[in-house]
Amino acid sequence: MKVMMIGLSRAGKTSYMGAMYKRFEEGIGGFSIKAINSEDGRALQKIGNNLSKGIYPGNTDIRSEYKFKLLYENSELMEFDWTDYRGGLLVDFNNEKELDKWECELQSADAVIAFLDSSAMDRRTSVNRYSGFSQMEAISDLITRVASSHSDNEAFPISFVMTKIDALKDNKIEGDEWEQLGELMKDVASSKNIHGMLTGTVVGKECLNIEWPFLMSMVFGLKGKIARVCAEADALKDRVNDCIENTSIWDDISSWWNDEPSYRSIAYDNAVELQKKVNRLMALSTPTDLLIDLLKKVSADEDFFMHLF
Ligand SMILES: Nc1nc2c(ncn2[C@@H]2O[C@H](COP(=O)(O)OP(=O)(O)O)[C@@H](O)[C@H]2O)c(=O)[nH]1
Ligand SMILES: [Mg+2]
């Protein structure tokens, strides 16, 4: 599966990724991740360790695509890719080439995490205004693109992350962008295929709410994986039934005589494969159900700033 982070330059994407890696490399509730390439792992560890000293990543601390393994109690559940764009890919809306490339990337993503710099949403504190359009306009436009690139019956998760909530003035946001975010959440809630989440995060020496956007993405990756294994198991079951129907003493003897596998032996081999798929499904469903329950609980808990739409 592929997770894509989107958001304007300086919104906090790379910082989030470093903090998320550190948190899940240590593991929470049995879930952990590991970078497949050890060099990537070391680079992310460095970002994470610096963050815990209050040092944010520089623009050069970026590689665009990482490959990870998601583990539950140390056994692998699935592999996933995580894409971080260099600099401000979304800043230049007038660049058709960039937008086309972007659209292509979106088609291939299985989960999107959209980053909104909360300090830039507040008209009182907004320092890095983007020329020509607001952060909310940019994100809304992108969400429309995501929604239209996926069919109605294809569940698609988008986590909206309001970053830097530690930097908010009086713990609130004033201005149009806050209203626009409310409207966007209403659209997401009424959309058939988009499953939304909204949270506010802090990344730095102390972190807040960094687990949820990551776990939400993983739930949908796991659901996709379960659907694929289910389809494989169904095909094996059909094959087993088919072979059993054709099994007879006569087929046993003639296959033995012709030195070919009999329907009985093919049914057996497929049944063994089917059992492996069923075991795999069990190994995937238990942690997926745990994650779904956890996200629902957190979303209902007033102590957390995390909502599901
Ligand atoms: N106060 C505060 N600042 C943050 C936080 N996350 C990121 N920043 C600041 O935002 C800057 C840009 O973050 P970065 O992750 O590089 O953004 P990117 O361009 O989207 O990858 C960092 O250098 C930090 O100064 C946060 O949670 N709180
Ligand atoms: Mg970055």
CSV table of C-alpha atoms and ligand atoms in Angstrom, one decimal:
chain,number,residue,atom,x,y,z
A,1,MET,CA,0.0,0.0,0.0
A,2,LYS,CA,1.0,3.6,-0.5
A,3,VAL,CA,0.5,6.4,2.0
A,4,MET,CA,0.9,10.0,0.6
A,5,MET,CA,1.5,13.1,2.7
A,6,ILE,CA,0.2,16.3,1.1
A,7,GLY,CA,0.4,19.8,2.3
A,8,LEU,CA,2.1,23.1,1.6
A,9,SER,CA,5.8,23.5,2.2
A,10,ARG,CA,6.7,24.0,5.9
A,11,ALA,CA,3.3,22.6,7.0
A,12,GLY,CA,5.2,20.0,9.1
A,13,LYS,CA,5.2,16.8,7.0
A,14,THR,CA,8.8,15.8,7.4
A,15,SER,CA,8.7,16.5,11.1
A,16,TYR,CA,5.6,14.4,11.5
A,17,MET,CA,7.2,11.5,9.6
A,18,GLY,CA,10.3,11.5,11.8
A,19,ALA,CA,8.3,11.7,15.0
A,20,MET,CA,5.9,8.9,13.8
A,21,TYR,CA,8.8,6.7,12.9
A,22,LYS,CA,10.4,7.1,16.3
A,23,ARG,CA,7.2,6.4,18.1
A,24,PHE,CA,6.3,3.3,16.1
A,25,GLU,CA,9.8,1.9,15.8
A,26,GLU,CA,9.6,1.6,19.6
A,27,GLY,CA,6.1,0.3,19.1
A,28,ILE,CA,2.7,0.9,20.7
A,29,GLY,CA,0.2,-1.8,21.8
A,30,GLY,CA,2.0,-4.5,19.9
A,31,PHE,CA,2.2,-2.5,16.6
A,32,SER,CA,5.5,-1.4,15.3
A,33,ILE,CA,7.2,-0.4,12.0
A,34,LYS,CA,10.6,-1.0,10.5
A,35,ALA,CA,12.3,0.7,7.5
A,36,ILE,CA,13.1,-2.0,4.9
A,37,ASN,CA,16.2,-0.1,3.9
A,38,SER,CA,18.5,0.3,6.9
A,39,GLU,CA,19.9,3.6,5.6
A,40,ASP,CA,16.4,5.0,5.6
A,41,GLY,CA,15.9,3.7,9.1
A,42,ARG,CA,19.0,5.5,10.3
A,43,ALA,CA,18.1,8.8,8.5
A,44,LEU,CA,14.6,8.7,10.1
A,45,GLN,CA,16.0,7.8,13.5
A,46,LYS,CA,18.3,10.8,13.3
A,47,ILE,CA,15.3,13.1,12.5
A,48,GLY,CA,13.4,11.5,15.4
A,49,ASN,CA,16.3,11.8,17.9
A,50,ASN,CA,16.8,15.4,16.9
A,51,LEU,CA,13.1,16.2,17.4
A,52,SER,CA,13.3,14.9,20.9
A,53,LYS,CA,16.0,17.5,21.5
A,54,GLY,CA,13.8,20.1,19.9
A,55,ILE,CA,15.7,20.3,16.6
A,56,TYR,CA,13.5,20.2,13.5
A,57,PRO,CA,14.6,18.6,10.3
A,58,GLY,CA,16.3,20.8,7.6
A,59,ASN,CA,15.0,20.8,4.1
A,60,THR,CA,17.9,18.5,3.1
A,61,ASP,CA,16.9,15.8,5.5
A,62,ILE,CA,14.4,14.4,3.0
A,63,ARG,CA,14.2,11.4,0.7
A,64,SER,CA,11.0,11.2,-1.2
A,65,GLU,CA,9.9,7.6,-0.8
A,66,TYR,CA,10.4,5.2,2.1
A,67,LYS,CA,9.5,1.5,2.3
A,68,PHE,CA,8.3,0.1,5.7
A,69,LYS,CA,7.0,-3.1,7.2
A,70,LEU,CA,4.1,-3.0,9.6
A,71,LEU,CA,4.4,-5.6,12.4
A,72,TYR,CA,2.1,-6.8,15.0
A,73,GLU,CA,3.8,-8.6,18.0
A,74,ASN,CA,6.9,-8.8,15.8
A,75,SER,CA,5.3,-10.7,12.9
A,76,GLU,CA,4.9,-8.9,9.6
A,77,LEU,CA,1.4,-7.7,8.6
A,78,MET,CA,2.2,-5.9,5.4
A,79,GLU,CA,4.7,-3.6,3.6
A,80,PHE,CA,3.8,0.0,2.8
A,81,ASP,CA,5.4,2.9,1.0
A,82,TRP,CA,5.4,6.4,2.5
A,83,THR,CA,5.9,9.4,0.2
A,84,ASP,CA,7.2,12.7,1.3
A,85,TYR,CA,7.7,15.5,-1.2
A,86,ARG,CA,10.6,17.8,-1.3
A,87,GLY,CA,9.8,21.4,-0.6
A,88,GLY,CA,6.6,22.9,-1.8
A,89,LEU,CA,5.2,20.7,-4.5
A,90,LEU,CA,1.7,22.1,-3.9
A,91,VAL,CA,2.8,25.7,-3.9
A,92,ASP,CA,2.9,26.3,-7.6
A,93,PHE,CA,-0.7,25.8,-8.8
A,94,ASN,CA,0.1,27.5,-12.1
A,95,ASN,CA,2.6,24.7,-13.0
A,96,GLU,CA,0.5,22.3,-15.1
A,97,LYS,CA,3.3,19.8,-15.3
A,98,GLU,CA,3.5,19.5,-11.5
A,99,LEU,CA,-0.2,19.2,-11.2
A,100,ASP,CA,-0.3,16.4,-13.8
A,101,LYS,CA,2.4,14.5,-11.9
A,102,TRP,CA,0.5,15.1,-8.8
A,103,GLU,CA,-2.7,13.7,-10.2
A,104,CYS,CA,-0.9,10.5,-11.3
A,105,GLU,CA,0.5,10.1,-7.8
A,106,LEU,CA,-2.9,10.5,-6.3
A,107,GLN,CA,-4.4,7.7,-8.4
A,108,SER,CA,-1.9,5.3,-7.0
A,109,ALA,CA,-2.2,6.2,-3.3
A,110,ASP,CA,-4.2,4.1,-0.9
A,111,ALA,CA,-4.3,6.7,1.9
A,112,VAL,CA,-3.7,10.4,2.1
A,113,ILE,CA,-2.6,12.5,5.1
A,114,ALA,CA,-3.3,16.1,4.5
A,115,PHE,CA,-1.3,18.6,6.5
A,116,LEU,CA,-2.6,22.0,7.5
A,117,ASP,CA,-0.4,24.4,9.3
A,118,SER,CA,-2.8,25.6,12.1
A,119,SER,CA,-0.6,28.6,12.9
A,120,ALA,CA,-1.0,29.7,9.3
A,121,MET,CA,-4.8,29.2,9.5
A,122,ASP,CA,-5.2,31.9,12.1
A,123,ARG,CA,-5.4,35.4,10.7
A,124,ARG,CA,-3.9,36.8,13.9
A,125,THR,CA,-0.7,34.6,13.8
A,126,SER,CA,-0.4,33.7,10.1
A,127,VAL,CA,3.1,34.6,9.0
A,128,ASN,CA,3.8,32.4,6.0
A,129,ARG,CA,0.8,33.3,3.8
A,130,TYR,CA,1.0,31.7,0.4
A,131,SER,CA,0.6,34.0,-2.5
A,132,GLY,CA,-2.5,33.7,-4.7
A,133,PHE,CA,-4.5,31.2,-2.7
A,134,SER,CA,-5.0,30.1,0.9
A,135,GLN,CA,-3.9,26.8,2.4
A,136,MET,CA,-7.5,25.7,2.7
A,137,GLU,CA,-8.2,26.5,-1.0
A,138,ALA,CA,-5.2,24.4,-2.0
A,139,ILE,CA,-6.2,21.5,0.2
A,140,SER,CA,-9.9,21.6,-0.7
A,141,ASP,CA,-8.9,21.5,-4.4
A,142,LEU,CA,-6.6,18.5,-3.8
A,143,ILE,CA,-9.4,16.7,-1.8
A,144,THR,CA,-11.8,17.2,-4.7
A,145,ARG,CA,-9.2,15.6,-7.0
A,146,VAL,CA,-8.7,12.7,-4.6
A,147,ALA,CA,-12.5,12.1,-4.4
A,148,SER,CA,-13.0,12.2,-8.1
A,149,SER,CA,-10.1,9.8,-8.8
A,150,HIS,CA,-11.7,7.1,-6.7
A,151,SER,CA,-15.0,5.4,-7.4
A,152,ASP,CA,-18.0,5.7,-5.0
A,153,ASN,CA,-17.7,2.1,-3.7
A,154,GLU,CA,-13.9,2.4,-3.1
A,155,ALA,CA,-13.3,3.4,0.5
A,156,PHE,CA,-10.6,5.9,0.7
A,157,PRO,CA,-9.1,7.4,3.9
A,158,ILE,CA,-7.9,11.0,4.3
A,159,SER,CA,-6.5,12.1,7.6
A,160,PHE,CA,-6.5,15.9,8.1
A,161,VAL,CA,-3.8,17.0,10.4
A,162,MET,CA,-3.7,20.4,11.9
A,163,THR,CA,0.0,20.8,12.7
A,164,LYS,CA,1.7,23.0,15.3
A,165,ILE,CA,-1.3,23.4,17.6
A,166,ASP,CA,1.2,24.2,20.4
A,167,ALA,CA,1.8,27.5,18.6
A,168,LEU,CA,-1.9,28.6,18.6
A,169,LYS,CA,-2.8,31.8,20.3
A,170,ASP,CA,-5.3,31.2,23.2
A,171,ASN,CA,-5.8,27.6,21.9
A,172,LYS,CA,-8.1,28.7,19.1
A,173,ILE,CA,-8.1,29.7,15.4
A,174,GLU,CA,-9.7,32.9,14.2
A,175,GLY,CA,-10.5,33.6,10.6
A,176,ASP,CA,-12.0,32.3,7.4
A,177,GLU,CA,-9.9,29.3,7.1
A,178,TRP,CA,-11.4,27.7,10.2
A,179,GLU,CA,-14.9,28.1,8.7
A,180,GLN,CA,-13.6,26.7,5.5
A,181,LEU,CA,-12.2,23.7,7.3
A,182,GLY,CA,-15.6,23.1,8.9
A,183,GLU,CA,-17.3,23.2,5.4
A,184,LEU,CA,-14.7,20.7,4.1
A,185,MET,CA,-15.3,18.3,7.0
A,186,LYS,CA,-19.1,18.5,6.2
A,187,ASP,CA,-18.3,17.5,2.6
A,188,VAL,CA,-16.1,14.7,3.7
A,189,ALA,CA,-18.8,13.4,6.1
A,190,SER,CA,-21.4,13.4,3.3
A,191,SER,CA,-19.1,11.7,0.8
A,192,LYS,CA,-19.8,8.1,0.0
A,193,ASN,CA,-16.2,6.9,-0.3
A,194,ILE,CA,-14.0,9.2,1.7
A,195,HIS,CA,-13.4,8.2,5.3
A,196,GLY,CA,-12.1,11.3,7.1
A,197,MET,CA,-10.2,12.0,10.2
A,198,LEU,CA,-9.4,15.3,11.8
A,199,THR,CA,-6.8,15.8,14.5
A,200,GLY,CA,-4.4,18.4,15.8
A,201,THR,CA,-0.8,17.5,16.4
A,202,VAL,CA,2.3,18.7,18.1
A,203,VAL,CA,5.7,17.5,17.0
A,204,GLY,CA,8.8,18.4,18.9
A,205,LYS,CA,10.4,17.5,22.3
A,206,GLU,CA,6.9,16.4,23.4
A,207,CYS,CA,4.5,15.0,20.8
A,208,LEU,CA,0.7,14.9,20.7
A,209,ASN,CA,-1.8,12.9,18.6
A,210,ILE,CA,0.8,11.7,16.1
A,211,GLU,CA,-0.4,8.1,16.3
A,212,TRP,CA,-3.9,8.5,14.8
A,213,PRO,CA,-3.3,9.6,11.2
A,214,PHE,CA,-0.7,6.8,10.8
A,215,LEU,CA,-3.0,4.2,12.3
A,216,MET,CA,-6.0,5.3,10.3
A,217,SER,CA,-4.0,4.8,7.1
A,218,MET,CA,-2.8,1.4,8.3
A,219,VAL,CA,-6.4,0.3,8.9
A,220,PHE,CA,-7.3,0.9,5.3
A,221,GLY,CA,-4.1,-0.7,4.0
A,222,LEU,CA,-4.9,-3.8,6.1
A,223,LYS,CA,-8.5,-3.9,5.0
A,224,GLY,CA,-7.3,-3.9,1.4
A,225,LYS,CA,-4.8,-6.7,2.1
A,226,ILE,CA,-7.6,-8.7,3.8
A,227,ALA,CA,-9.8,-8.3,0.8
A,228,ARG,CA,-7.1,-9.5,-1.5
A,229,VAL,CA,-6.3,-12.6,0.7
A,230,CYS,CA,-10.1,-13.3,0.9
A,231,ALA,CA,-10.3,-13.3,-2.9
A,232,GLU,CA,-7.3,-15.7,-3.1
A,233,ALA,CA,-8.9,-18.0,-0.5
A,234,ASP,CA,-12.2,-18.0,-2.4
A,235,ALA,CA,-10.4,-19.0,-5.6
A,236,LEU,CA,-8.6,-21.8,-3.8
A,237,LYS,CA,-11.9,-23.0,-2.3
A,238,ASP,CA,-13.6,-23.2,-5.7
A,239,ARG,CA,-10.6,-25.1,-7.0
A,240,VAL,CA,-10.8,-27.6,-4.1
A,241,ASN,CA,-14.5,-28.1,-4.7
A,242,ASP,CA,-14.0,-28.6,-8.4
A,243,CYS,CA,-11.3,-31.2,-7.8
A,244,ILE,CA,-13.4,-33.0,-5.2
A,245,GLU,CA,-16.2,-33.3,-7.7
A,246,ASN,CA,-13.9,-34.9,-10.2
A,247,THR,CA,-12.3,-37.3,-7.8
A,248,SER,CA,-13.0,-41.0,-8.3
A,249,ILE,CA,-11.3,-44.3,-7.8
A,250,TRP,CA,-11.1,-44.5,-11.6
A,251,ASP,CA,-9.3,-41.0,-11.8
A,252,ASP,CA,-6.9,-42.2,-9.0
A,253,ILE,CA,-5.9,-45.3,-11.0
A,254,SER,CA,-5.7,-43.6,-14.4
A,255,SER,CA,-3.6,-40.7,-13.1
A,256,TRP,CA,-1.3,-43.2,-11.3
A,257,TRP,CA,-1.0,-45.1,-14.6
A,258,ASN,CA,-0.3,-42.0,-16.6
A,259,ASP,CA,2.0,-40.6,-13.9
A,260,GLU,CA,-0.1,-37.5,-13.5
A,261,PRO,CA,-1.4,-35.8,-10.3
A,262,SER,CA,-4.9,-37.1,-9.5
A,263,TYR,CA,-7.8,-34.8,-8.7
A,264,ARG,CA,-7.6,-36.1,-5.2
A,265,SER,CA,-4.0,-35.0,-4.8
A,266,ILE,CA,-4.6,-31.6,-6.4
A,267,ALA,CA,-7.6,-31.1,-4.1
A,268,TYR,CA,-5.3,-31.9,-1.1
A,269,ASP,CA,-2.5,-29.5,-2.3
A,270,ASN,CA,-5.1,-26.7,-2.8
A,271,ALA,CA,-6.7,-27.4,0.6
A,272,VAL,CA,-3.3,-27.0,2.2
A,273,GLU,CA,-2.8,-23.7,0.5
A,274,LEU,CA,-6.3,-22.7,1.5
A,275,GLN,CA,-5.6,-23.4,5.1
A,276,LYS,CA,-2.5,-21.1,4.9
A,277,LYS,CA,-4.7,-18.3,3.5
A,278,VAL,CA,-7.2,-18.8,6.3
A,279,ASN,CA,-4.4,-18.6,8.9
A,280,ARG,CA,-3.1,-15.5,7.2
A,281,LEU,CA,-6.6,-13.9,7.4
A,282,MET,CA,-6.8,-14.7,11.1
A,283,ALA,CA,-3.4,-13.1,11.6
A,284,LEU,CA,-4.5,-10.0,9.7
A,285,SER,CA,-8.1,-9.6,11.1
A,286,THR,CA,-7.3,-9.7,14.8
A,287,PRO,CA,-5.0,-6.6,14.8
A,288,THR,CA,-7.1,-4.8,12.2
A,289,ASP,CA,-10.2,-5.2,14.5
A,290,LEU,CA,-8.1,-4.0,17.4
A,291,LEU,CA,-7.1,-0.9,15.5
A,292,ILE,CA,-10.6,-0.1,14.3
A,293,ASP,CA,-11.9,-0.3,17.9
A,294,LEU,CA,-9.1,1.8,19.2
A,295,LEU,CA,-9.7,4.6,16.6
A,296,LYS,CA,-13.4,4.6,17.4
A,297,LYS,CA,-12.7,4.8,21.1
A,298,VAL,CA,-10.3,7.7,20.8
A,299,SER,CA,-12.7,9.5,18.5
A,300,ALA,CA,-15.5,9.3,21.1
A,301,ASP,CA,-13.2,10.3,23.9
A,302,GLU,CA,-13.4,14.0,24.7
A,303,ASP,CA,-9.9,14.1,26.1
A,304,PHE,CA,-8.5,13.5,22.6
A,305,PHE,CA,-8.7,15.9,19.7
A,306,MET,CA,-9.4,13.3,17.0
A,307,HIS,CA,-12.6,12.9,15.1
A,308,LEU,CA,-13.7,10.4,12.5
A,309,PHE,CA,-16.1,11.5,9.7
B,1,LIG,N1,5.6,24.8,17.1
B,1,LIG,C1,5.7,23.8,16.2
B,1,LIG,N2,6.5,24.0,15.1
B,1,LIG,C2,6.5,22.9,14.2
B,1,LIG,C3,5.8,21.7,14.5
B,1,LIG,N3,6.0,20.9,13.4
B,1,LIG,C4,6.9,21.5,12.6
B,1,LIG,N4,7.2,22.8,13.1
B,1,LIG,C5,7.9,23.8,12.4
B,1,LIG,O1,7.6,23.9,11.0
B,1,LIG,C6,8.8,23.8,10.3
B,1,LIG,C7,8.6,23.0,9.0
B,1,LIG,O2,8.4,21.7,9.2
B,1,LIG,P1,8.7,20.6,8.2
B,1,LIG,O3,8.4,19.3,8.8
B,1,LIG,O4,10.1,20.7,7.6
B,1,LIG,O5,7.6,20.9,7.1
B,1,LIG,P2,7.4,20.3,5.6
B,1,LIG,O6,8.0,21.3,4.6
B,1,LIG,O7,5.9,20.2,5.4
B,1,LIG,O8,8.1,19.0,5.5
B,1,LIG,C8,9.8,23.1,11.2
B,1,LIG,O9,11.1,23.5,10.8
B,1,LIG,C9,9.4,23.7,12.5
B,1,LIG,O10,10.0,24.9,12.7
B,1,LIG,C10,5.0,21.6,15.7
B,1,LIG,O11,4.3,20.6,16.0
B,1,LIG,N5,5.0,22.7,16.5
B,2,MG,MG,9.5,18.4,4.2
